[in-house]
């Protein structure tokens, strides 16, 4: 009897303690502005190189849509900023601006800012559709290789489409120079800029860095008006330097066989193998294109030299056609196995242009 009373008493005590602990459990404070912040994850992703972290929805978007190679490092923390669409929580990366839109479903809660359109506002005439390129009627510009492949093969999750990552093209293919003075070709899109460097590597422009630098530039302060005092001699006007605008590339798409593996056109000389790896009975075709001042160089004289060991063997020279290209055929069966380096020399209007390419005989 005593044992039954003891067990009943202990059970009653446990029930009372459990009810009390549940009744007095603290509730997290609610902040009315929390709905406008990207939801947190267990661990933020931090980078010692810039000292900033990525958290919540921004981290998920960054990791599933290209990460470092696509967006670069974060260069700010999450901040509240007024954009063209309203006031949002944003975070800047080297190549993009992430915006948090809580009014949308989770699939579309992170969107990229239109930094390309905000940075580049030069108007260009509409283009006509070109063979081998993707034409966008809405803006009137083509996207050609290798930018076309870059534009079309992006996004790994629903909602992360090419339009949402890059947007539409807002310029033709342009020619300029990188900070080191090397010529590059590039094209602006609504949300960024694609660049083709001399290494034939397509990279994304640092539009996030450029936008932040522009916003942080000191604004000129107004100066008081000083009355003009006439002088005996007229004051010579000071010349105002004009901005050097990019030169649009205006060349036709190469004819056969140079339409295969053709790179995006850039100012200067280009050479490419139509078949990077080739085996008999196929023959290799090396194509050369020369662009001067944005136009196809015609007629330019081009010769090539293949290297077998230390021996430099010249080919038969050709002149470029109306598209600025010339092609050279290699009979692969007559060549040794391995990599075949090819030197290219072109002459146009008294100036010489040189470049290299290669292919693999397997």
Short mmCIF file of N, CA, C and O in Angstrom, two decimals, residues 25 28 30 33 39 43 79 120 163 173 201 213 251 324 351:
data_model
loop_
_atom_site.label_atom_id
_atom_site.label_comp_id
_atom_site.label_asym_id
_atom_site.label_seq_id
_atom_site.Cartn_x
_atom_site.Cartn_y
_atom_site.Cartn_z
N UNK A 25 8.16 28.52 -20.70
CA UNK A 25 9.22 28.53 -21.71
C UNK A 25 9.24 29.88 -22.42
O UNK A 25 8.23 30.36 -22.90
N UNK A 28 10.71 33.62 -28.39
CA UNK A 28 11.63 34.52 -29.08
C UNK A 28 10.91 35.81 -29.45
O UNK A 28 9.78 35.80 -29.90
N UNK A 30 9.76 38.94 -31.50
CA UNK A 30 9.43 39.13 -32.90
C UNK A 30 9.83 40.54 -33.34
O UNK A 30 9.51 41.51 -32.67
N UNK A 33 10.61 43.77 -38.78
CA UNK A 33 11.41 43.90 -39.99
C UNK A 33 12.10 42.60 -40.38
O UNK A 33 12.77 42.54 -41.41
N UNK A 39 16.39 34.46 -44.54
CA UNK A 39 16.42 33.55 -43.40
C UNK A 39 17.82 32.98 -43.19
O UNK A 39 18.53 32.67 -44.13
N UNK A 43 25.29 27.84 -40.34
CA UNK A 43 26.62 28.40 -40.38
C UNK A 43 26.77 29.32 -41.58
O UNK A 43 26.54 28.91 -42.70
N UNK A 79 22.97 44.74 -46.61
CA UNK A 79 22.62 46.13 -46.33
C UNK A 79 21.24 46.41 -46.90
O UNK A 79 20.77 45.73 -47.81
N UNK A 120 26.05 50.72 -67.83
CA UNK A 120 26.28 50.98 -69.25
C UNK A 120 25.00 51.51 -69.88
O UNK A 120 24.02 50.77 -70.01
N UNK A 163 18.20 34.18 -68.39
CA UNK A 163 17.65 35.53 -68.32
C UNK A 163 17.79 36.11 -66.92
O UNK A 163 18.01 37.31 -66.75
N UNK A 173 28.88 43.39 -79.76
CA UNK A 173 30.22 43.00 -79.34
C UNK A 173 31.12 44.22 -79.47
O UNK A 173 31.13 44.90 -80.51
N UNK A 201 39.78 32.97 -73.04
CA UNK A 201 39.03 32.59 -71.84
C UNK A 201 37.93 33.61 -71.61
O UNK A 201 38.17 34.82 -71.57
N UNK A 213 32.45 51.19 -56.45
CA UNK A 213 33.43 52.26 -56.56
C UNK A 213 32.80 53.54 -57.09
O UNK A 213 33.11 54.63 -56.62
N UNK A 251 32.01 42.48 -88.34
CA UNK A 251 32.55 41.50 -89.29
C UNK A 251 31.52 40.40 -89.50
O UNK A 251 30.77 40.05 -88.59
N UNK A 324 37.58 38.56 -93.63
CA UNK A 324 38.82 38.74 -92.88
C UNK A 324 39.52 37.46 -92.51
O UNK A 324 40.46 37.49 -91.71
N UNK A 351 51.63 46.80 -91.70
CA UNK A 351 51.81 46.42 -90.30
C UNK A 351 51.75 44.91 -90.17
O UNK A 351 50.98 44.25 -90.88
#
